Short mmCIF file of C-alpha atoms in Angstrom, two decimals:
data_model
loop_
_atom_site.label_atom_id
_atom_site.label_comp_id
_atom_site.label_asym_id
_atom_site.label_seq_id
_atom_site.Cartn_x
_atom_site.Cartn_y
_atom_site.Cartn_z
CA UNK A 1 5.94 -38.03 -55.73
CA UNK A 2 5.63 -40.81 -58.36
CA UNK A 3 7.70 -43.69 -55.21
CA UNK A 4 6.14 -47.05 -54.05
CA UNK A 5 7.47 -48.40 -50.73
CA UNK A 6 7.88 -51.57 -49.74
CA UNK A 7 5.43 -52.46 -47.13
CA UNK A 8 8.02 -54.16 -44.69
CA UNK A 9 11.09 -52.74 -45.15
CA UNK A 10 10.12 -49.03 -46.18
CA UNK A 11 12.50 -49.64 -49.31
CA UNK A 12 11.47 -46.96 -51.64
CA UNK A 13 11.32 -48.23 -55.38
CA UNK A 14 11.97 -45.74 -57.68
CA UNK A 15 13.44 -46.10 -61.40
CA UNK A 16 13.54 -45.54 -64.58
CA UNK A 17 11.14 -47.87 -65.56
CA UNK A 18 8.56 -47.24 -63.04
CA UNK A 19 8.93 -43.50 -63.57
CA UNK A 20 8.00 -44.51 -67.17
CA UNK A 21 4.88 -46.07 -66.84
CA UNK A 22 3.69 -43.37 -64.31
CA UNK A 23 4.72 -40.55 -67.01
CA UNK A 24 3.13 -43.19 -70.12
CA UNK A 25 -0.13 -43.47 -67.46
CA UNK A 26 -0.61 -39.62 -66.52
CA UNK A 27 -0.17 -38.73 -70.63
CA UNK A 28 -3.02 -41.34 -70.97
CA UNK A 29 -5.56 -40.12 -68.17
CA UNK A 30 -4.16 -37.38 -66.36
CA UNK A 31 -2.71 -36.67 -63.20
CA UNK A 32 -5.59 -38.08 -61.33
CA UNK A 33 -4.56 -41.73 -62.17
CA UNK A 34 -2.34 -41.94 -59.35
CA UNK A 35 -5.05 -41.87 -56.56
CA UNK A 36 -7.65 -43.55 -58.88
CA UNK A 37 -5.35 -46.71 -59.46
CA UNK A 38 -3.99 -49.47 -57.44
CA UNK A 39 -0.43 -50.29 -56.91
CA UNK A 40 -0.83 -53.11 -59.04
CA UNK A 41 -1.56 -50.86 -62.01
CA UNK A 42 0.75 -48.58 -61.64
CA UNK A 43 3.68 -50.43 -61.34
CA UNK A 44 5.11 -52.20 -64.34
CA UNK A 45 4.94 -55.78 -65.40
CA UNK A 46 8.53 -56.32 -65.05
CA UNK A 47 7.62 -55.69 -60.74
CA UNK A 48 6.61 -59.47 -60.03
CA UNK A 49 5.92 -58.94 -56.18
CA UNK A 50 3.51 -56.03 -56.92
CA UNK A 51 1.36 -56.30 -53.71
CA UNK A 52 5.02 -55.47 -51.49
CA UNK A 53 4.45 -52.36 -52.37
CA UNK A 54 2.10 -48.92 -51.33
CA UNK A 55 2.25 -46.13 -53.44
CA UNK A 56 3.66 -42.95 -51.84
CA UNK A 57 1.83 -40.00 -50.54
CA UNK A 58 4.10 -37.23 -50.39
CA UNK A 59 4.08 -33.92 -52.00
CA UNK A 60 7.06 -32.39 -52.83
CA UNK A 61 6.12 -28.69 -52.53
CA UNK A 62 2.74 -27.10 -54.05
CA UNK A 63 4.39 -24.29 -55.25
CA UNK A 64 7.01 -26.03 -56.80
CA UNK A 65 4.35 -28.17 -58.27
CA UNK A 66 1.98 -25.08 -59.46
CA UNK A 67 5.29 -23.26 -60.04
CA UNK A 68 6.19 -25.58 -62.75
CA UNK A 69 2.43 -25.56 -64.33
CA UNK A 70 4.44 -23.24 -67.20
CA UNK A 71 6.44 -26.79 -68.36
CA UNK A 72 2.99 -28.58 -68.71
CA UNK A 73 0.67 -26.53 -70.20
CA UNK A 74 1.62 -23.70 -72.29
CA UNK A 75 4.18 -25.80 -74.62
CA UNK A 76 2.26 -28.78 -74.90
CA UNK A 77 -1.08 -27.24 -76.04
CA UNK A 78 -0.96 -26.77 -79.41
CA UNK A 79 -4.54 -25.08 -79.29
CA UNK A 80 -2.64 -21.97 -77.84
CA UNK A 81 0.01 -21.29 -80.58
CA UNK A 82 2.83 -21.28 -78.54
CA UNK A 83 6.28 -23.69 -78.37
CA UNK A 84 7.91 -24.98 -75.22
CA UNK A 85 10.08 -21.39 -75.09
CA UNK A 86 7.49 -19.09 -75.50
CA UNK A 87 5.84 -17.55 -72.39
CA UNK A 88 2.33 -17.66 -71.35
CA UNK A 89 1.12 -13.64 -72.32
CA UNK A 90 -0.58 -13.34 -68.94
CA UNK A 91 -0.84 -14.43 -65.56
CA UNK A 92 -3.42 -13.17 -63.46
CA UNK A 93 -4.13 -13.86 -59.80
CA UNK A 94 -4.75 -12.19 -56.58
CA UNK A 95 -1.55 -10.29 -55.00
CA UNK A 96 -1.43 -12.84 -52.39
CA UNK A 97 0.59 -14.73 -55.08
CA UNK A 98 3.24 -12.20 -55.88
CA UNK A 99 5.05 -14.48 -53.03
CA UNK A 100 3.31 -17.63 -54.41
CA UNK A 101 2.45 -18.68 -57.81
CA UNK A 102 4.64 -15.87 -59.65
CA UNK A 103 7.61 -16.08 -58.07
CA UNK A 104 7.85 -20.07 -57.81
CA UNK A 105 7.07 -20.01 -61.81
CA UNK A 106 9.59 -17.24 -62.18
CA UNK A 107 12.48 -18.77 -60.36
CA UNK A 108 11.70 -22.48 -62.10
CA UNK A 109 11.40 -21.26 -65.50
CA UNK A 110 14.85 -18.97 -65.08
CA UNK A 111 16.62 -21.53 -63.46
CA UNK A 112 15.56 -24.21 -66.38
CA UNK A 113 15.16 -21.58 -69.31
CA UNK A 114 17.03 -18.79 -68.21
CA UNK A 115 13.73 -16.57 -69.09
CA UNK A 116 10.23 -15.85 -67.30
CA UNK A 117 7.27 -18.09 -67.94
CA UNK A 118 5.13 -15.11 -68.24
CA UNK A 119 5.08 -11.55 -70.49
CA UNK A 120 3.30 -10.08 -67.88
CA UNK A 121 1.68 -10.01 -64.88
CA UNK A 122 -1.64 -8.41 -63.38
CA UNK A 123 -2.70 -9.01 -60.20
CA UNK A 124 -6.19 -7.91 -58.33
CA UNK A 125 -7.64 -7.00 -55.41
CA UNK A 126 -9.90 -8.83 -53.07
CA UNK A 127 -13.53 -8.20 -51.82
CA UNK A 128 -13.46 -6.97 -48.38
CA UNK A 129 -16.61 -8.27 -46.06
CA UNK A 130 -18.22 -5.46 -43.40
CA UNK A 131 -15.38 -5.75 -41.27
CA UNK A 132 -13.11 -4.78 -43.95
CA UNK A 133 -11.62 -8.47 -44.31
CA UNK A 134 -11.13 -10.19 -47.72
CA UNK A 135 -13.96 -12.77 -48.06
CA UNK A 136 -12.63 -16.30 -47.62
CA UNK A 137 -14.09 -19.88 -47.73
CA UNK A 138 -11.97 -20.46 -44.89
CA UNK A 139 -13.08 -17.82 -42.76
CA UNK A 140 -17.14 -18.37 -43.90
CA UNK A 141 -17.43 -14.68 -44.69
CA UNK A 142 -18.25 -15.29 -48.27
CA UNK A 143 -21.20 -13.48 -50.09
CA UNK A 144 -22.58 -16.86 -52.61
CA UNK A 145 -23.27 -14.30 -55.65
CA UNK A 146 -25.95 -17.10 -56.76
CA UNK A 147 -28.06 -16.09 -53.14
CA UNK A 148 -27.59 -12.53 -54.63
CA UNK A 149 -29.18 -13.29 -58.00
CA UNK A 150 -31.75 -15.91 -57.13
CA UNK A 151 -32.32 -15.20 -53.47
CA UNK A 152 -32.56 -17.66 -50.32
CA UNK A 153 -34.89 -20.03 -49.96
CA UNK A 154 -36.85 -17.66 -47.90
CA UNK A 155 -37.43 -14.88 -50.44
CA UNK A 156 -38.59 -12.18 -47.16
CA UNK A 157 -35.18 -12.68 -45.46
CA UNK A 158 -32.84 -13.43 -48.54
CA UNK A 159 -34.67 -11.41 -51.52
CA UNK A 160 -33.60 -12.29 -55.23
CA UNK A 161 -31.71 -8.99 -56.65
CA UNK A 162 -31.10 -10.19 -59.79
CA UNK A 163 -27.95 -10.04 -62.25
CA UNK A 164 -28.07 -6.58 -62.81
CA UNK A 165 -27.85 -5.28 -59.14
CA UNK A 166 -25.03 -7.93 -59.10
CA UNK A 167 -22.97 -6.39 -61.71
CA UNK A 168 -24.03 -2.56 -60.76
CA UNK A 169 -22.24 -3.68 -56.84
CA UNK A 170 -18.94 -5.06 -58.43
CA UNK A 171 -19.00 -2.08 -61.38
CA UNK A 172 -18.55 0.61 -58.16
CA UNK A 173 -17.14 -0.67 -55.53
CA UNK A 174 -13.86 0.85 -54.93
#
């Protein structure tokens, strides 16, 4: 959330002008400028006693963040043909999301647009490791399909098997 506090008296200070120069600042360089700036940039020149302040660190909800990616991106590139109203043709994620992603996008868009953000949506499976669970970072039960290709660097225990052997595995597996 876009609110500096006021390093004594936990005063948040949050208005229309520095909400300005946060939007003016994120148009210019992208949501990153937020952690890549100090207080002193971000606030406006109108805020005399600058170093008072730390910026806030709060998130108000990912999926009300991702779930309003549909206001940011598919109305505001022109490169994709479509106006502020129109809906993205396709979203496509894992069905993990159907209680993520989709339906925080659905239920922003209706309630600001009073339509989806989407004309459809496809969701996929997972790959399951030996145990039958779905592969996950987290869990470190990942197959690196780059090891697959190129091989380990000890070629005897972790042989190269190429592209094609890659593609063959994810072509049948059911």
């Amino acid at each position: 959330l876009p609110v500096f506090y006021h390093k004594e008296t936990g005063e948040p200070l949050v208005t229309d002008e520095t909400l300005d120069k946060i939007v003016s600042l994120v148009e210019e360089r992208g949501t990153n400028v937020w952690f890549e700036l100090e207080v002193e940039d971000l606030l406006p020149d109108s805020i005399t006693n600058k170093g008072d302040y730390v910026k806030g660190t709060d998130t108000m909800d990912v999926w009300f963040d991702s779930g309003t990616s549909w206001a940011g991106v598919v109305g505001q590139r022109s490169e994709l043909g479509k106006s502020d109203d129109q809906p993205a043709d396709l979203y496509l994620e894992g069905s993990d999301q159907h209680r993520g992603w989709f339906q925080s996008s659905l239920l922003t868009s209706v309630a600001c647009r009073n339509k989806a953000p989407y004309s459809s949506v496809l969701t996929h499976g997972f790959v399951l490791d030996e145990k039958g669970f779905k592969m996950s970072k987290s869990l470190g039960n990942v197959v690196d399909p780059k090891l697959v290709i190129e091989g380990g660097n000890n070629l005897k225990k972790e042989p190269a098997y190429g592209a094609d052997v890659l593609r063959l595995w994810v072509a049948t597996v059911d």
